[in-house]
Amino acid sequence: QSALTQPASVSGSPGESITISCTGASSDVGSYNLVSWYQQHPGKAPKLMLYEVSKRPSGVSNRFSGFKTGNTASLTISGLQAEDEADYYCCSKAGSSTFSYVFGTGTKVSVL
Amino acid sequence: EVQLVQSGAEVKKPGESLKISCEGSGYNFLTYWIAWVRQMPGKGLEYMGIIYPGDSDTRYSPSFQGQVAISADKSINTAYLQWSSLKASDTAMYYCARRGFCTGGYCYEDYWAQGTLVTVSS
């Protein structure tokens, strides 16, 4: 299982929109609509931001949205805010075994 | 209030054994899967495995099968992650998390503990 590929860093100014890509393979992202996204602030535990590609858990801002095309999923943050500065990780089911998931390499989002 | 609290940081030598813990409170510990996640220094997240404390049903990620042991003691609402012989490459932050947000047959983490830093060095 290879990690999903994300850009190392993405930056934007407050109020702008940014998109983070997450590229996998036909055996993971391409096969399942089970892509989730986690936000991790420095020194903190991760937080679930999106699940099943584009669904938001209760309490997550609607500024966060997601979609998937083929083997690539994406997370878009609209109306970028200072508090959005964090690391973001995608995660996908990868294979039919009962517990087989792969995370992305992670993307550092900077708010300029 | 749901809480997960992990045991404190550990400094070990290669070859030593280690067992770290994750105690849950504020909810029915037996009925939610607990996940263990590794984060090596400056690196990304990796699922290690999950356990259902009610019956100790355990599933490992392929990369960690045989490398660690996950267990639980339901009498004290505690899950464990154990190594029999540590390596320097086991140096990492380890998180436990409750997979409490479930939909469509799949579950996601809704509560996380603070993490346990394990340092393995000679």
PDB file of N, CA, C and O in Angstrom, chain A residues 1 32-36 38 40 43-48 50-52 55-58 87 89 91 93 97-106, chain B residues 35-37 39 42-50 58-63 93 95 99 101 103-110 112-115:
ATOM      1  N   GLN A   1       0.839  -1.190   0.000  1.00  0.00           N
ATOM      2  CA  GLN A   1       0.000   0.000   0.000  1.00  0.00           C
ATOM      3  C   GLN A   1       0.873   1.239   0.000  1.00  0.00           C
ATOM      4  O   GLN A   1       1.591   1.491   0.967  1.00  0.00           O
ATOM      5  N   TYR A  32     -13.422   3.289  -4.365  1.00  0.00           N
ATOM      6  CA  TYR A  32     -14.337   3.514  -3.249  1.00  0.00           C
ATOM      7  C   TYR A  32     -14.679   4.994  -3.093  1.00  0.00           C
ATOM      8  O   TYR A  32     -13.807   5.849  -3.197  1.00  0.00           O
ATOM      9  N   ASN A  33     -15.946   5.260  -2.788  1.00  0.00           N
ATOM     10  CA  ASN A  33     -16.334   6.621  -2.399  1.00  0.00           C
ATOM     11  C   ASN A  33     -16.175   6.756  -0.894  1.00  0.00           C
ATOM     12  O   ASN A  33     -17.060   7.230  -0.188  1.00  0.00           O
ATOM     13  N   LEU A  34     -15.054   6.320  -0.419  1.00  0.00           N
ATOM     14  CA  LEU A  34     -14.765   6.315   1.017  1.00  0.00           C
ATOM     15  C   LEU A  34     -13.487   7.105   1.276  1.00  0.00           C
ATOM     16  O   LEU A  34     -12.560   6.623   1.933  1.00  0.00           O
ATOM     17  N   VAL A  35     -13.472   8.302   0.737  1.00  0.00           N
ATOM     18  CA  VAL A  35     -12.355   9.205   0.972  1.00  0.00           C
ATOM     19  C   VAL A  35     -12.752  10.162   2.083  1.00  0.00           C
ATOM     20  O   VAL A  35     -13.839  10.739   2.074  1.00  0.00           O
ATOM     21  N   SER A  36     -11.878  10.299   3.045  1.00  0.00           N
ATOM     22  CA  SER A  36     -12.100  11.222   4.145  1.00  0.00           C
ATOM     23  C   SER A  36     -10.922  12.193   4.222  1.00  0.00           C
ATOM     24  O   SER A  36      -9.860  11.938   3.652  1.00  0.00           O
ATOM     25  N   TYR A  38      -8.775  14.829   6.994  1.00  0.00           N
ATOM     26  CA  TYR A  38      -8.508  15.194   8.373  1.00  0.00           C
ATOM     27  C   TYR A  38      -7.673  16.467   8.414  1.00  0.00           C
ATOM     28  O   TYR A  38      -6.768  16.659   7.596  1.00  0.00           O
ATOM     29  N   GLN A  40      -5.148  18.685  10.919  1.00  0.00           N
ATOM     30  CA  GLN A  40      -4.308  18.548  12.106  1.00  0.00           C
ATOM     31  C   GLN A  40      -3.527  19.825  12.345  1.00  0.00           C
ATOM     32  O   GLN A  40      -2.659  20.189  11.538  1.00  0.00           O
ATOM     33  N   GLY A  43       0.900  19.949  16.918  1.00  0.00           N
ATOM     34  CA  GLY A  43       0.861  19.438  18.278  1.00  0.00           C
ATOM     35  C   GLY A  43      -0.496  18.944  18.731  1.00  0.00           C
ATOM     36  O   GLY A  43      -0.674  18.628  19.912  1.00  0.00           O
ATOM     37  N   LYS A  44      -1.436  18.881  17.803  1.00  0.00           N
ATOM     38  CA  LYS A  44      -2.787  18.445  18.146  1.00  0.00           C
ATOM     39  C   LYS A  44      -3.148  17.153  17.428  1.00  0.00           C
ATOM     40  O   LYS A  44      -2.510  16.770  16.451  1.00  0.00           O
ATOM     41  N   ALA A  45      -4.194  16.519  17.926  1.00  0.00           N
ATOM     42  CA  ALA A  45      -4.703  15.322  17.255  1.00  0.00           C
ATOM     43  C   ALA A  45      -5.491  15.717  16.006  1.00  0.00           C
ATOM     44  O   ALA A  45      -5.999  16.829  15.912  1.00  0.00           O
ATOM     45  N   PRO A  46      -5.587  14.823  15.057  1.00  0.00           N
ATOM     46  CA  PRO A  46      -6.356  15.114  13.842  1.00  0.00           C
ATOM     47  C   PRO A  46      -7.845  15.288  14.140  1.00  0.00           C
ATOM     48  O   PRO A  46      -8.335  14.856  15.179  1.00  0.00           O
ATOM     49  N   LYS A  47      -8.539  15.910  13.182  1.00  0.00           N
ATOM     50  CA  LYS A  47      -9.977  16.127  13.273  1.00  0.00           C
ATOM     51  C   LYS A  47     -10.601  15.788  11.926  1.00  0.00           C
ATOM     52  O   LYS A  47     -10.105  16.220  10.886  1.00  0.00           O
ATOM     53  N   LEU A  48     -11.663  15.007  11.945  1.00  0.00           N
ATOM     54  CA  LEU A  48     -12.355  14.631  10.717  1.00  0.00           C
ATOM     55  C   LEU A  48     -13.080  15.841  10.134  1.00  0.00           C
ATOM     56  O   LEU A  48     -13.884  16.476  10.823  1.00  0.00           O
ATOM     57  N   LEU A  50     -14.142  15.837   6.411  1.00  0.00           N
ATOM     58  CA  LEU A  50     -15.041  15.321   5.384  1.00  0.00           C
ATOM     59  C   LEU A  50     -14.984  13.799   5.404  1.00  0.00           C
ATOM     60  O   LEU A  50     -13.952  13.215   5.728  1.00  0.00           O
ATOM     61  N   TYR A  51     -16.093  13.167   5.032  1.00  0.00           N
ATOM     62  CA  TYR A  51     -16.117  11.717   4.871  1.00  0.00           C
ATOM     63  C   TYR A  51     -16.935  11.389   3.627  1.00  0.00           C
ATOM     64  O   TYR A  51     -17.683  12.234   3.137  1.00  0.00           O
ATOM     65  N   GLU A  52     -16.767  10.199   3.133  1.00  0.00           N
ATOM     66  CA  GLU A  52     -17.450   9.774   1.911  1.00  0.00           C
ATOM     67  C   GLU A  52     -17.350  10.856   0.836  1.00  0.00           C
ATOM     68  O   GLU A  52     -18.332  11.265   0.235  1.00  0.00           O
ATOM     69  N   LYS A  55     -19.030  14.657   2.332  1.00  0.00           N
ATOM     70  CA  LYS A  55     -19.975  14.881   3.429  1.00  0.00           C
ATOM     71  C   LYS A  55     -19.258  15.475   4.640  1.00  0.00           C
ATOM     72  O   LYS A  55     -18.146  15.066   4.965  1.00  0.00           O
ATOM     73  N   ARG A  56     -19.925  16.419   5.281  1.00  0.00           N
ATOM     74  CA  ARG A  56     -19.344  17.083   6.442  1.00  0.00           C
ATOM     75  C   ARG A  56     -19.980  16.582   7.731  1.00  0.00           C
ATOM     76  O   ARG A  56     -21.202  16.554   7.854  1.00  0.00           O
ATOM     77  N   PRO A  57     -19.146  16.210   8.706  1.00  0.00           N
ATOM     78  CA  PRO A  57     -19.708  15.891  10.034  1.00  0.00           C
ATOM     79  C   PRO A  57     -20.326  17.149  10.630  1.00  0.00           C
ATOM     80  O   PRO A  57     -19.976  18.278  10.254  1.00  0.00           O
ATOM     81  N   SER A  58     -21.236  16.933  11.555  1.00  0.00           N
ATOM     82  CA  SER A  58     -21.851  18.061  12.243  1.00  0.00           C
ATOM     83  C   SER A  58     -20.765  18.940  12.876  1.00  0.00           C
ATOM     84  O   SER A  58     -19.821  18.432  13.493  1.00  0.00           O
ATOM     85  N   ASP A  87      -2.184  21.149   8.830  1.00  0.00           N
ATOM     86  CA  ASP A  87      -1.899  20.054   7.901  1.00  0.00           C
ATOM     87  C   ASP A  87      -3.202  19.331   7.594  1.00  0.00           C
ATOM     88  O   ASP A  87      -4.058  19.165   8.465  1.00  0.00           O
ATOM     89  N   TYR A  89      -4.837  15.800   5.700  1.00  0.00           N
ATOM     90  CA  TYR A  89      -4.555  14.450   5.209  1.00  0.00           C
ATOM     91  C   TYR A  89      -5.820  13.844   4.610  1.00  0.00           C
ATOM     92  O   TYR A  89      -6.887  13.890   5.232  1.00  0.00           O
ATOM     93  N   CYS A  91      -7.618  10.277   3.217  1.00  0.00           N
ATOM     94  CA  CYS A  91      -7.562   8.871   3.599  1.00  0.00           C
ATOM     95  C   CYS A  91      -8.579   8.114   2.752  1.00  0.00           C
ATOM     96  O   CYS A  91      -9.683   8.612   2.509  1.00  0.00           O
ATOM     97  N   LYS A  93     -10.255   4.071   1.728  1.00  0.00           N
ATOM     98  CA  LYS A  93     -10.260   2.604   1.841  1.00  0.00           C
ATOM     99  C   LYS A  93      -9.416   2.076   0.690  1.00  0.00           C
ATOM    100  O   LYS A  93      -9.402   2.620  -0.413  1.00  0.00           O
ATOM    101  N   SER A  97      -9.975  -6.138   2.241  1.00  0.00           N
ATOM    102  CA  SER A  97      -9.826  -6.711   3.578  1.00  0.00           C
ATOM    103  C   SER A  97     -10.543  -5.817   4.578  1.00  0.00           C
ATOM    104  O   SER A  97     -10.781  -4.637   4.309  1.00  0.00           O
ATOM    105  N   THR A  98     -10.860  -6.370   5.722  1.00  0.00           N
ATOM    106  CA  THR A  98     -11.773  -5.689   6.631  1.00  0.00           C
ATOM    107  C   THR A  98     -11.233  -4.366   7.158  1.00  0.00           C
ATOM    108  O   THR A  98     -12.005  -3.476   7.505  1.00  0.00           O
ATOM    109  N   PHE A  99      -9.928  -4.250   7.249  1.00  0.00           N
ATOM    110  CA  PHE A  99      -9.394  -2.978   7.701  1.00  0.00           C
ATOM    111  C   PHE A  99      -8.181  -2.632   6.865  1.00  0.00           C
ATOM    112  O   PHE A  99      -7.047  -2.983   7.215  1.00  0.00           O
ATOM    113  N   SER A 100      -8.415  -1.962   5.777  1.00  0.00           N
ATOM    114  CA  SER A 100      -7.327  -1.594   4.893  1.00  0.00           C
ATOM    115  C   SER A 100      -7.561  -0.182   4.389  1.00  0.00           C
ATOM    116  O   SER A 100      -8.424   0.055   3.538  1.00  0.00           O
ATOM    117  N   TYR A 101      -6.840   0.746   4.948  1.00  0.00           N
ATOM    118  CA  TYR A 101      -6.967   2.152   4.608  1.00  0.00           C
ATOM    119  C   TYR A 101      -5.579   2.724   4.363  1.00  0.00           C
ATOM    120  O   TYR A 101      -4.594   2.270   4.944  1.00  0.00           O
ATOM    121  N   VAL A 102      -5.529   3.737   3.527  1.00  0.00           N
ATOM    122  CA  VAL A 102      -4.257   4.403   3.264  1.00  0.00           C
ATOM    123  C   VAL A 102      -4.464   5.911   3.393  1.00  0.00           C
ATOM    124  O   VAL A 102      -5.454   6.464   2.920  1.00  0.00           O
ATOM    125  N   PHE A 103      -3.529   6.562   4.076  1.00  0.00           N
ATOM    126  CA  PHE A 103      -3.561   8.014   4.199  1.00  0.00           C
ATOM    127  C   PHE A 103      -2.748   8.667   3.081  1.00  0.00           C
ATOM    128  O   PHE A 103      -1.891   8.024   2.452  1.00  0.00           O
ATOM    129  N   GLY A 104      -3.000   9.942   2.890  1.00  0.00           N
ATOM    130  CA  GLY A 104      -2.185  10.715   1.990  1.00  0.00           C
ATOM    131  C   GLY A 104      -0.920  11.197   2.666  1.00  0.00           C
ATOM    132  O   GLY A 104      -0.751  11.051   3.876  1.00  0.00           O
ATOM    133  N   THR A 105      -0.047  11.785   1.879  1.00  0.00           N
ATOM    134  CA  THR A 105       1.239  12.257   2.376  1.00  0.00           C
ATOM    135  C   THR A 105       1.127  13.526   3.207  1.00  0.00           C
ATOM    136  O   THR A 105       2.050  13.883   3.925  1.00  0.00           O
ATOM    137  N   GLY A 106      -0.002  14.190   3.114  1.00  0.00           N
ATOM    138  CA  GLY A 106      -0.227  15.385   3.912  1.00  0.00           C
ATOM    139  C   GLY A 106       0.105  16.666   3.174  1.00  0.00           C
ATOM    140  O   GLY A 106       1.045  16.720   2.376  1.00  0.00           O
TER     141      GLY A 106
ATOM    142  N   ALA B  35      -9.265   2.974  17.455  1.00  0.00           N
ATOM    143  CA  ALA B  35      -8.210   2.887  16.459  1.00  0.00           C
ATOM    144  C   ALA B  35      -6.894   3.365  17.046  1.00  0.00           C
ATOM    145  O   ALA B  35      -6.861   4.241  17.911  1.00  0.00           O
ATOM    146  N   TRP B  36      -5.815   2.795  16.556  1.00  0.00           N
ATOM    147  CA  TRP B  36      -4.474   3.271  16.877  1.00  0.00           C
ATOM    148  C   TRP B  36      -3.847   3.811  15.593  1.00  0.00           C
ATOM    149  O   TRP B  36      -3.892   3.155  14.548  1.00  0.00           O
ATOM    150  N   VAL B  37      -3.260   4.997  15.705  1.00  0.00           N
ATOM    151  CA  VAL B  37      -2.683   5.694  14.555  1.00  0.00           C
ATOM    152  C   VAL B  37      -1.256   6.118  14.891  1.00  0.00           C
ATOM    153  O   VAL B  37      -1.008   6.663  15.970  1.00  0.00           O
ATOM    154  N   GLN B  39       2.180   8.359  13.958  1.00  0.00           N
ATOM    155  CA  GLN B  39       2.695   9.519  13.248  1.00  0.00           C
ATOM    156  C   GLN B  39       4.183   9.653  13.571  1.00  0.00           C
ATOM    157  O   GLN B  39       4.558  10.090  14.660  1.00  0.00           O
ATOM    158  N   GLY B  42       7.571  14.362  11.965  1.00  0.00           N
ATOM    159  CA  GLY B  42       7.475  15.155  10.754  1.00  0.00           C
ATOM    160  C   GLY B  42       6.787  14.462   9.599  1.00  0.00           C
ATOM    161  O   GLY B  42       6.860  14.940   8.462  1.00  0.00           O
ATOM    162  N   LYS B  43       6.142  13.363   9.887  1.00  0.00           N
ATOM    163  CA  LYS B  43       5.525  12.566   8.826  1.00  0.00           C
ATOM    164  C   LYS B  43       4.014  12.513   8.969  1.00  0.00           C
ATOM    165  O   LYS B  43       3.425  13.150   9.847  1.00  0.00           O
ATOM    166  N   GLY B  44       3.401  11.731   8.082  1.00  0.00           N
ATOM    167  CA  GLY B  44       1.954  11.645   8.034  1.00  0.00           C
ATOM    168  C   GLY B  44       1.373  10.593   8.965  1.00  0.00           C
ATOM    169  O   GLY B  44       2.054   9.979   9.778  1.00  0.00           O
ATOM    170  N   LEU B  45       0.075  10.405   8.808  1.00  0.00           N
ATOM    171  CA  LEU B  45      -0.680   9.495   9.648  1.00  0.00           C
ATOM    172  C   LEU B  45      -0.727   8.097   9.035  1.00  0.00           C
ATOM    173  O   LEU B  45      -0.752   7.952   7.803  1.00  0.00           O
ATOM    174  N   GLU B  46      -0.755   7.103   9.908  1.00  0.00           N
ATOM    175  CA  GLU B  46      -0.851   5.713   9.446  1.00  0.00           C
ATOM    176  C   GLU B  46      -1.754   4.942  10.410  1.00  0.00           C
ATOM    177  O   GLU B  46      -1.495   4.948  11.625  1.00  0.00           O
ATOM    178  N   TYR B  47      -2.767   4.295   9.866  1.00  0.00           N
ATOM    179  CA  TYR B  47      -3.577   3.412  10.708  1.00  0.00           C
ATOM    180  C   TYR B  47      -2.763   2.173  11.052  1.00  0.00           C
ATOM    181  O   TYR B  47      -2.150   1.542  10.186  1.00  0.00           O
ATOM    182  N   MET B  48      -2.795   1.798  12.336  1.00  0.00           N
ATOM    183  CA  MET B  48      -2.118   0.572  12.751  1.00  0.00           C
ATOM    184  C   MET B  48      -3.121  -0.568  12.887  1.00  0.00           C
ATOM    185  O   MET B  48      -2.845  -1.699  12.494  1.00  0.00           O
ATOM    186  N   GLY B  49      -4.262  -0.274  13.467  1.00  0.00           N
ATOM    187  CA  GLY B  49      -5.272  -1.285  13.656  1.00  0.00           C
ATOM    188  C   GLY B  49      -6.388  -0.771  14.532  1.00  0.00           C
ATOM    189  O   GLY B  49      -6.346   0.363  15.015  1.00  0.00           O
ATOM    190  N   ILE B  50      -7.390  -1.616  14.694  1.00  0.00           N
ATOM    191  CA  ILE B  50      -8.555  -1.254  15.491  1.00  0.00           C
ATOM    192  C   ILE B  50      -8.946  -2.421  16.379  1.00  0.00           C
ATOM    193  O   ILE B  50      -8.646  -3.575  16.072  1.00  0.00           O
ATOM    194  N   THR B  58     -10.116  -7.725  16.802  1.00  0.00           N
ATOM    195  CA  THR B  58      -8.998  -6.858  16.441  1.00  0.00           C
ATOM    196  C   THR B  58      -8.683  -7.015  14.961  1.00  0.00           C
ATOM    197  O   THR B  58      -8.651  -8.135  14.445  1.00  0.00           O
ATOM    198  N   ARG B  59      -8.459  -5.924  14.294  1.00  0.00           N
ATOM    199  CA  ARG B  59      -8.045  -5.939  12.896  1.00  0.00           C
ATOM    200  C   ARG B  59      -6.792  -5.086  12.746  1.00  0.00           C
ATOM    201  O   ARG B  59      -6.740  -3.996  13.314  1.00  0.00           O
ATOM    202  N   TYR B  60      -5.843  -5.579  12.003  1.00  0.00           N
ATOM    203  CA  TYR B  60      -4.585  -4.869  11.811  1.00  0.00           C
ATOM    204  C   TYR B  60      -4.452  -4.387  10.379  1.00  0.00           C
ATOM    205  O   TYR B  60      -4.852  -5.073   9.444  1.00  0.00           O
ATOM    206  N   SER B  61      -3.850  -3.232  10.205  1.00  0.00           N
ATOM    207  CA  SER B  61      -3.436  -2.820   8.871  1.00  0.00           C
ATOM    208  C   SER B  61      -2.324  -3.756   8.427  1.00  0.00           C
ATOM    209  O   SER B  61      -1.496  -4.178   9.248  1.00  0.00           O
ATOM    210  N   PRO B  62      -2.292  -4.098   7.153  1.00  0.00           N
ATOM    211  CA  PRO B  62      -1.286  -5.062   6.687  1.00  0.00           C
ATOM    212  C   PRO B  62       0.139  -4.704   7.092  1.00  0.00           C
ATOM    213  O   PRO B  62       0.920  -5.591   7.442  1.00  0.00           O
ATOM    214  N   SER B  63       0.473  -3.425   7.084  1.00  0.00           N
ATOM    215  CA  SER B  63       1.848  -3.011   7.398  1.00  0.00           C
ATOM    216  C   SER B  63       2.225  -3.275   8.851  1.00  0.00           C
ATOM    217  O   SER B  63       3.410  -3.337   9.185  1.00  0.00           O
ATOM    218  N   MET B  93       4.809   9.429  17.442  1.00  0.00           N
ATOM    219  CA  MET B  93       3.653   9.739  18.275  1.00  0.00           C
ATOM    220  C   MET B  93       2.583   8.723  17.929  1.00  0.00           C
ATOM    221  O   MET B  93       2.342   8.448  16.752  1.00  0.00           O
ATOM    222  N   TYR B  95      -1.426   7.747  18.529  1.00  0.00           N
ATOM    223  CA  TYR B  95      -2.729   8.233  18.960  1.00  0.00           C
ATOM    224  C   TYR B  95      -3.721   7.078  19.022  1.00  0.00           C
ATOM    225  O   TYR B  95      -3.722   6.199  18.149  1.00  0.00           O
ATOM    226  N   ARG B  99     -13.706   5.364  17.153  1.00  0.00           N
ATOM    227  CA  ARG B  99     -14.388   5.389  15.849  1.00  0.00           C
ATOM    228  C   ARG B  99     -15.882   5.429  16.118  1.00  0.00           C
ATOM    229  O   ARG B  99     -16.578   4.425  15.985  1.00  0.00           O
ATOM    230  N   PHE B 101     -18.173   7.850  14.875  1.00  0.00           N
ATOM    231  CA  PHE B 101     -19.065   8.429  13.874  1.00  0.00           C
ATOM    232  C   PHE B 101     -19.234   7.394  12.773  1.00  0.00           C
ATOM    233  O   PHE B 101     -18.313   7.153  11.988  1.00  0.00           O
ATOM    234  N   THR B 103     -21.529   5.640   9.604  1.00  0.00           N
ATOM    235  CA  THR B 103     -22.546   5.847   8.581  1.00  0.00           C
ATOM    236  C   THR B 103     -22.260   4.935   7.409  1.00  0.00           C
ATOM    237  O   THR B 103     -21.090   4.721   7.056  1.00  0.00           O
ATOM    238  N   GLY B 104     -23.318   4.369   6.850  1.00  0.00           N
ATOM    239  CA  GLY B 104     -23.156   3.509   5.694  1.00  0.00           C
ATOM    240  C   GLY B 104     -22.275   2.305   5.933  1.00  0.00           C
ATOM    241  O   GLY B 104     -21.658   1.773   5.015  1.00  0.00           O
ATOM    242  N   GLY B 105     -22.213   1.863   7.158  1.00  0.00           N
ATOM    243  CA  GLY B 105     -21.417   0.688   7.462  1.00  0.00           C
ATOM    244  C   GLY B 105     -19.948   0.968   7.742  1.00  0.00           C
ATOM    245  O   GLY B 105     -19.177   0.041   7.988  1.00  0.00           O
ATOM    246  N   TYR B 106     -19.565   2.228   7.677  1.00  0.00           N
ATOM    247  CA  TYR B 106     -18.177   2.593   7.953  1.00  0.00           C
ATOM    248  C   TYR B 106     -18.134   3.592   9.104  1.00  0.00           C
ATOM    249  O   TYR B 106     -19.061   4.360   9.307  1.00  0.00           O
ATOM    250  N   CYS B 107     -17.051   3.540   9.838  1.00  0.00           N
ATOM    251  CA  CYS B 107     -16.905   4.401  11.011  1.00  0.00           C
ATOM    252  C   CYS B 107     -15.677   5.289  10.889  1.00  0.00           C
ATOM    253  O   CYS B 107     -14.684   4.914  10.251  1.00  0.00           O
ATOM    254  N   TYR B 108     -15.767   6.436  11.527  1.00  0.00           N
ATOM    255  CA  TYR B 108     -14.685   7.411  11.496  1.00  0.00           C
ATOM    256  C   TYR B 108     -14.418   7.889  12.915  1.00  0.00           C
ATOM    257  O   TYR B 108     -15.267   7.781  13.793  1.00  0.00           O
ATOM    258  N   GLU B 109     -13.240   8.450  13.116  1.00  0.00           N
ATOM    259  CA  GLU B 109     -12.856   8.882  14.450  1.00  0.00           C
ATOM    260  C   GLU B 109     -13.550  10.188  14.840  1.00  0.00           C
ATOM    261  O   GLU B 109     -13.532  11.154  14.074  1.00  0.00           O
ATOM    262  N   ASP B 110     -14.173  10.181  16.008  1.00  0.00           N
ATOM    263  CA  ASP B 110     -14.803  11.423  16.471  1.00  0.00           C
ATOM    264  C   ASP B 110     -14.134  11.984  17.720  1.00  0.00           C
ATOM    265  O   ASP B 110     -14.212  13.186  17.973  1.00  0.00           O
ATOM    266  N   TRP B 112     -10.365  11.864  19.934  1.00  0.00           N
ATOM    267  CA  TRP B 112      -8.964  11.451  19.940  1.00  0.00           C
ATOM    268  C   TRP B 112      -8.362  11.707  21.321  1.00  0.00           C
ATOM    269  O   TRP B 112      -8.721  12.659  22.006  1.00  0.00           O
ATOM    270  N   ALA B 113      -7.396  10.883  21.664  1.00  0.00           N
ATOM    271  CA  ALA B 113      -6.602  11.147  22.869  1.00  0.00           C
ATOM    272  C   ALA B 113      -5.467  12.107  22.525  1.00  0.00           C
ATOM    273  O   ALA B 113      -5.297  12.497  21.363  1.00  0.00           O
ATOM    274  N   GLN B 114      -4.708  12.434  23.530  1.00  0.00           N
ATOM    275  CA  GLN B 114      -3.656  13.450  23.354  1.00  0.00           C
ATOM    276  C   GLN B 114      -2.392  12.910  22.685  1.00  0.00           C
ATOM    277  O   GLN B 114      -1.536  13.686  22.278  1.00  0.00           O
ATOM    278  N   GLY B 115      -2.282  11.603  22.567  1.00  0.00           N
ATOM    279  CA  GLY B 115      -1.108  11.003  21.946  1.00  0.00           C
ATOM    280  C   GLY B 115      -0.060  10.604  22.975  1.00  0.00           C
ATOM    281  O   GLY B 115       0.028  11.191  24.050  1.00  0.00           O
TER     282      GLY B 115
END
